[in-house]
Each structure stands twice: as C-alpha cells, then as structure tokens.
Amino acid sequence: GTILFPRDLERHQPLLISYLLSAKPPPTPAPGDGKCLPFWVPYGHHCYSVYNGPEGFSWPDARHYCQSVRTELASIHSRAELEFIRNMNYTKNHNIWIGLTRDIGWAWTDKTSLGFLNWAPGEPNAAFHPGDVAEENCVEMYHDGNWNDNNFLVLKNSL
C-alpha cells in the first residue's frame, strides 16, 4: 500500500495503501478473485485505498500501519498509474507518502523495480532543514503528481 503525508505538521493528510490481488488481502474477499474489499479501488493487479484518519503519520509509522493491515505503501510504475492515484487523492491539497525510500539508492519498499520516476523540478535534493533530525530519504507525492524527497519524520497521510 502507499501512505502519503503532508509536510506541514499541523495538517492531517490522507494516505494511499495498496495490496496485491494475488496476495492474501485483509479479511474477505478471497485472494486473487479480482474483487477488492469495500472502499478499495482496483487498478491492474492491486487494490488501493486512501487512509484519511484524524492524524497524519511519519513515513515509518505509515509503513508500519500498512504492514499491520497486510498492505504496503504504494509503488508507482507508469504515468497511467500515477494519474489513477492522483485522482484517488481526493483532498487534492495534501501531499501523500509513497513507498519510495533511499538507503544506498532509491528503491520501492515492495521490492518492485524502479523504472518510472516523476521527480518535481530540482528534486530529489536531499535537503537538510534547520531543526530536522534526518535527511530527506522518503518520498511524498504532491497533488499534481510530482515527487519530492522529504524527511521521514514529517507527519502526512498515506495512499
């Protein structure tokens, strides 16, 4: 699944979560039957949902939340998938966490290949802002679909 969060700590943003239809999803329906759970939207072989709880998550907490419900932060592999996800981010004014992170190099948390990138101009920049406790090693998606590397402790919603 994908979890996206806002940069502003005072705002609460939705998150995007996905799960593979062939993998065992949270309770019914049966895995691989081509149907998504209620409030989940199918795209390709995955189901997506926007988490819009009362509080945002840091990137690690967003990933932990996804894993706790047997999902993963979303990975994005094409312009068409990106546009689908943009349309799901119904708040339109919040950024969301996605499953792209950097350790040695950029990689998706679901271990899928890194073939499609959609960085905003000037990104990734690995900025270190005063007061930050870490570099920008996690990625948020802006409402326009462009990506920004950000500090993983910033609270945001997820997709």
PDB file of C-alpha atoms in Angstrom:
ATOM      1  CA  GLY A   1       0.000   0.000   0.000  1.00  0.00           C
ATOM      2  CA  THR A   2       1.055   3.534  -0.192  1.00  0.00           C
ATOM      3  CA  ILE A   3       0.915   6.033   2.551  1.00  0.00           C
ATOM      4  CA  LEU A   4       1.327   9.705   1.823  1.00  0.00           C
ATOM      5  CA  PHE A   5       1.641  12.503   4.410  1.00  0.00           C
ATOM      6  CA  PRO A   6       1.698  16.364   4.394  1.00  0.00           C
ATOM      7  CA  ARG A   7       4.849  18.333   5.135  1.00  0.00           C
ATOM      8  CA  ASP A   8       3.005  20.701   7.459  1.00  0.00           C
ATOM      9  CA  LEU A   9       2.856  19.110  10.915  1.00  0.00           C
ATOM     10  CA  GLU A  10      -0.356  20.989  11.716  1.00  0.00           C
ATOM     11  CA  ARG A  11      -2.328  19.454   8.821  1.00  0.00           C
ATOM     12  CA  HIS A  12      -3.710  15.951   8.526  1.00  0.00           C
ATOM     13  CA  GLN A  13      -3.471  14.278   5.159  1.00  0.00           C
ATOM     14  CA  PRO A  14      -4.767  11.090   3.617  1.00  0.00           C
ATOM     15  CA  LEU A  15      -2.621   8.137   2.711  1.00  0.00           C
ATOM     16  CA  LEU A  16      -2.775   5.669  -0.155  1.00  0.00           C
ATOM     17  CA  ILE A  17      -2.472   1.978   0.570  1.00  0.00           C
ATOM     18  CA  SER A  18      -2.419  -0.879  -1.902  1.00  0.00           C
ATOM     19  CA  TYR A  19      -2.363  -4.627  -1.804  1.00  0.00           C
ATOM     20  CA  LEU A  20      -1.712  -7.203  -4.484  1.00  0.00           C
ATOM     21  CA  LEU A  21      -4.851  -9.061  -5.553  1.00  0.00           C
ATOM     22  CA  SER A  22      -2.930 -12.337  -5.779  1.00  0.00           C
ATOM     23  CA  ALA A  23      -1.596 -11.931  -2.241  1.00  0.00           C
ATOM     24  CA  LYS A  24      -3.796 -12.561   0.770  1.00  0.00           C
ATOM     25  CA  PRO A  25      -5.598  -9.253   1.435  1.00  0.00           C
ATOM     26  CA  PRO A  26      -7.191  -8.248   4.728  1.00  0.00           C
ATOM     27  CA  PRO A  27     -10.306 -10.401   5.510  1.00  0.00           C
ATOM     28  CA  THR A  28     -12.639 -11.385   2.675  1.00  0.00           C
ATOM     29  CA  PRO A  29     -12.922 -11.418  -0.311  1.00  0.00           C
ATOM     30  CA  ALA A  30     -10.743 -14.397  -1.189  1.00  0.00           C
ATOM     31  CA  PRO A  31      -7.300 -13.534  -2.604  1.00  0.00           C
ATOM     32  CA  GLY A  32      -6.968 -13.435  -6.339  1.00  0.00           C
ATOM     33  CA  ASP A  33     -10.693 -13.297  -7.106  1.00  0.00           C
ATOM     34  CA  GLY A  34     -10.378  -9.922  -8.842  1.00  0.00           C
ATOM     35  CA  LYS A  35     -12.509  -8.135  -6.267  1.00  0.00           C
ATOM     36  CA  CYS A  36     -11.375  -5.521  -3.807  1.00  0.00           C
ATOM     37  CA  LEU A  37     -12.574  -5.004  -0.258  1.00  0.00           C
ATOM     38  CA  PRO A  38     -15.236  -2.329   0.308  1.00  0.00           C
ATOM     39  CA  PHE A  39     -13.819   1.202  -0.100  1.00  0.00           C
ATOM     40  CA  TRP A  40     -10.823  -0.159  -2.036  1.00  0.00           C
ATOM     41  CA  VAL A  41     -10.421   0.619  -5.738  1.00  0.00           C
ATOM     42  CA  PRO A  42      -8.888  -1.849  -8.226  1.00  0.00           C
ATOM     43  CA  TYR A  43      -6.157  -0.887 -10.661  1.00  0.00           C
ATOM     44  CA  GLY A  44      -4.237  -3.570 -12.509  1.00  0.00           C
ATOM     45  CA  HIS A  45      -3.457  -6.380 -10.085  1.00  0.00           C
ATOM     46  CA  HIS A  46      -3.696  -4.173  -6.982  1.00  0.00           C
ATOM     47  CA  CYS A  47      -6.371  -2.615  -4.806  1.00  0.00           C
ATOM     48  CA  TYR A  48      -5.918   0.923  -3.498  1.00  0.00           C
ATOM     49  CA  SER A  49      -7.439   2.852  -0.630  1.00  0.00           C
ATOM     50  CA  VAL A  50      -6.941   6.331   0.772  1.00  0.00           C
ATOM     51  CA  TYR A  51      -6.411   6.484   4.520  1.00  0.00           C
ATOM     52  CA  ASN A  52      -7.724   9.796   5.805  1.00  0.00           C
ATOM     53  CA  GLY A  53      -7.613   9.424   9.566  1.00  0.00           C
ATOM     54  CA  PRO A  54      -7.711  12.231  12.114  1.00  0.00           C
ATOM     55  CA  GLU A  55      -3.907  12.346  12.310  1.00  0.00           C
ATOM     56  CA  GLY A  56      -1.134  12.037   9.787  1.00  0.00           C
ATOM     57  CA  PHE A  57       1.758   9.594  10.047  1.00  0.00           C
ATOM     58  CA  SER A  58       5.503   9.853   9.829  1.00  0.00           C
ATOM     59  CA  TRP A  59       6.787   7.728   6.930  1.00  0.00           C
ATOM     60  CA  PRO A  60       7.907   4.851   9.215  1.00  0.00           C
ATOM     61  CA  ASP A  61       4.561   4.895  11.052  1.00  0.00           C
ATOM     62  CA  ALA A  62       2.706   4.985   7.728  1.00  0.00           C
ATOM     63  CA  ARG A  63       4.604   1.928   6.533  1.00  0.00           C
ATOM     64  CA  HIS A  64       4.013   0.168   9.850  1.00  0.00           C
ATOM     65  CA  TYR A  65       0.293   0.922   9.617  1.00  0.00           C
ATOM     66  CA  CYS A  66       0.176  -0.539   6.109  1.00  0.00           C
ATOM     67  CA  GLN A  67       2.028  -3.655   7.183  1.00  0.00           C
ATOM     68  CA  SER A  68      -0.249  -4.080  10.211  1.00  0.00           C
ATOM     69  CA  VAL A  69      -3.203  -4.468   7.831  1.00  0.00           C
ATOM     70  CA  ARG A  70      -1.180  -6.662   5.412  1.00  0.00           C
ATOM     71  CA  THR A  71      -0.685  -3.956   2.800  1.00  0.00           C
ATOM     72  CA  GLU A  72       2.241  -1.833   1.636  1.00  0.00           C
ATOM     73  CA  LEU A  73       2.877   1.764   0.729  1.00  0.00           C
ATOM     74  CA  ALA A  74       2.122   2.182  -2.950  1.00  0.00           C
ATOM     75  CA  SER A  75       4.750   1.906  -5.640  1.00  0.00           C
ATOM     76  CA  ILE A  76       4.118   3.702  -8.925  1.00  0.00           C
ATOM     77  CA  HIS A  77       5.347   2.228 -12.206  1.00  0.00           C
ATOM     78  CA  SER A  78       3.757   4.233 -15.005  1.00  0.00           C
ATOM     79  CA  ARG A  79       2.239   7.586 -15.947  1.00  0.00           C
ATOM     80  CA  ALA A  80      -1.188   5.874 -16.147  1.00  0.00           C
ATOM     81  CA  GLU A  81      -0.870   4.501 -12.601  1.00  0.00           C
ATOM     82  CA  LEU A  82       0.276   7.910 -11.371  1.00  0.00           C
ATOM     83  CA  GLU A  83      -2.805   9.575 -12.901  1.00  0.00           C
ATOM     84  CA  PHE A  84      -5.056   6.930 -11.337  1.00  0.00           C
ATOM     85  CA  ILE A  85      -3.518   7.650  -7.924  1.00  0.00           C
ATOM     86  CA  ARG A  86      -3.757  11.427  -8.418  1.00  0.00           C
ATOM     87  CA  ASN A  87      -7.488  11.011  -8.959  1.00  0.00           C
ATOM     88  CA  MET A  88      -7.761   8.962  -5.748  1.00  0.00           C
ATOM     89  CA  ASN A  89      -6.134  11.699  -3.673  1.00  0.00           C
ATOM     90  CA  TYR A  90      -9.492  13.365  -3.256  1.00  0.00           C
ATOM     91  CA  THR A  91      -8.274  16.058  -0.872  1.00  0.00           C
ATOM     92  CA  LYS A  92      -6.163  17.457  -3.755  1.00  0.00           C
ATOM     93  CA  ASN A  93      -4.461  19.920  -1.397  1.00  0.00           C
ATOM     94  CA  HIS A  94      -2.415  17.415   0.572  1.00  0.00           C
ATOM     95  CA  ASN A  95       0.751  15.576  -0.262  1.00  0.00           C
ATOM     96  CA  ILE A  96       0.928  11.862   0.445  1.00  0.00           C
ATOM     97  CA  TRP A  97       3.682   9.379   1.269  1.00  0.00           C
ATOM     98  CA  ILE A  98       4.545   6.732  -1.292  1.00  0.00           C
ATOM     99  CA  GLY A  99       6.708   3.632  -0.897  1.00  0.00           C
ATOM    100  CA  LEU A 100       9.897   5.095  -2.369  1.00  0.00           C
ATOM    101  CA  THR A 101      12.797   5.425   0.053  1.00  0.00           C
ATOM    102  CA  ARG A 102      16.572   5.806  -0.029  1.00  0.00           C
ATOM    103  CA  ASP A 103      19.145   3.777   1.836  1.00  0.00           C
ATOM    104  CA  ILE A 104      22.106   3.459  -0.503  1.00  0.00           C
ATOM    105  CA  GLY A 105      19.984   4.261  -3.552  1.00  0.00           C
ATOM    106  CA  TRP A 106      16.292   4.844  -4.244  1.00  0.00           C
ATOM    107  CA  ALA A 107      14.107   1.717  -4.011  1.00  0.00           C
ATOM    108  CA  TRP A 108      10.451   0.753  -3.582  1.00  0.00           C
ATOM    109  CA  THR A 109       9.535  -0.826  -0.252  1.00  0.00           C
ATOM    110  CA  ASP A 110       7.649  -3.613  -2.066  1.00  0.00           C
ATOM    111  CA  LYS A 111      10.915  -4.576  -3.849  1.00  0.00           C
ATOM    112  CA  THR A 112       9.480  -3.913  -7.331  1.00  0.00           C
ATOM    113  CA  SER A 113      11.766  -2.461  -9.990  1.00  0.00           C
ATOM    114  CA  LEU A 114      12.463   1.255 -10.140  1.00  0.00           C
ATOM    115  CA  GLY A 115      11.656   2.014 -13.770  1.00  0.00           C
ATOM    116  CA  PHE A 116       9.375   5.067 -13.548  1.00  0.00           C
ATOM    117  CA  LEU A 117      10.263   8.296 -11.715  1.00  0.00           C
ATOM    118  CA  ASN A 118       8.356  11.579 -11.545  1.00  0.00           C
ATOM    119  CA  TRP A 119      10.502  13.995  -9.554  1.00  0.00           C
ATOM    120  CA  ALA A 120       9.423  17.620  -9.230  1.00  0.00           C
ATOM    121  CA  PRO A 121      11.902  20.123 -10.727  1.00  0.00           C
ATOM    122  CA  GLY A 122      15.006  20.321  -8.513  1.00  0.00           C
ATOM    123  CA  GLU A 123      14.219  17.037  -6.753  1.00  0.00           C
ATOM    124  CA  PRO A 124      15.487  14.913  -5.209  1.00  0.00           C
ATOM    125  CA  ASN A 125      17.639  17.400  -3.354  1.00  0.00           C
ATOM    126  CA  ALA A 126      18.370  15.632  -0.033  1.00  0.00           C
ATOM    127  CA  ALA A 127      17.833  18.949   1.757  1.00  0.00           C
ATOM    128  CA  PHE A 128      18.554  19.214   5.465  1.00  0.00           C
ATOM    129  CA  HIS A 129      16.453  21.954   7.052  1.00  0.00           C
ATOM    130  CA  PRO A 130      17.208  23.625  10.410  1.00  0.00           C
ATOM    131  CA  GLY A 131      15.526  21.623  13.155  1.00  0.00           C
ATOM    132  CA  ASP A 132      15.400  18.413  11.116  1.00  0.00           C
ATOM    133  CA  VAL A 133      16.797  15.278  12.702  1.00  0.00           C
ATOM    134  CA  ALA A 134      17.288  13.361   9.466  1.00  0.00           C
ATOM    135  CA  GLU A 135      17.942  13.833   5.771  1.00  0.00           C
ATOM    136  CA  GLU A 136      15.208  13.634   3.161  1.00  0.00           C
ATOM    137  CA  ASN A 137      15.201   9.890   2.494  1.00  0.00           C
ATOM    138  CA  CYS A 138      11.477   9.259   1.927  1.00  0.00           C
ATOM    139  CA  VAL A 139       9.185  10.433  -0.860  1.00  0.00           C
ATOM    140  CA  GLU A 140       5.900  12.311  -0.899  1.00  0.00           C
ATOM    141  CA  MET A 141       3.710  12.880  -3.924  1.00  0.00           C
ATOM    142  CA  TYR A 142       2.344  16.372  -4.492  1.00  0.00           C
ATOM    143  CA  HIS A 143      -1.287  16.768  -5.573  1.00  0.00           C
ATOM    144  CA  ASP A 144      -0.013  17.451  -9.119  1.00  0.00           C
ATOM    145  CA  GLY A 145       1.685  14.029  -9.201  1.00  0.00           C
ATOM    146  CA  ASN A 146       5.278  15.263  -8.881  1.00  0.00           C
ATOM    147  CA  TRP A 147       7.505  13.694  -6.236  1.00  0.00           C
ATOM    148  CA  ASN A 148       9.619  15.297  -3.517  1.00  0.00           C
ATOM    149  CA  ASP A 149      12.138  13.722  -1.185  1.00  0.00           C
ATOM    150  CA  ASN A 150      11.272  14.643   2.389  1.00  0.00           C
ATOM    151  CA  ASN A 151      12.253  13.999   6.000  1.00  0.00           C
ATOM    152  CA  PHE A 152      10.667  10.725   7.097  1.00  0.00           C
ATOM    153  CA  LEU A 153       9.521  12.149  10.444  1.00  0.00           C
ATOM    154  CA  VAL A 154       7.173  14.726   8.891  1.00  0.00           C
ATOM    155  CA  LEU A 155       3.539  13.798   9.535  1.00  0.00           C
ATOM    156  CA  LYS A 156       1.434  13.060   6.449  1.00  0.00           C
ATOM    157  CA  ASN A 157      -1.439  10.896   5.325  1.00  0.00           C
ATOM    158  CA  SER A 158      -0.917   7.980   3.023  1.00  0.00           C
ATOM    159  CA  LEU A 159      -2.337   6.350  -0.015  1.00  0.00           C
TER     160      LEU A 159
END
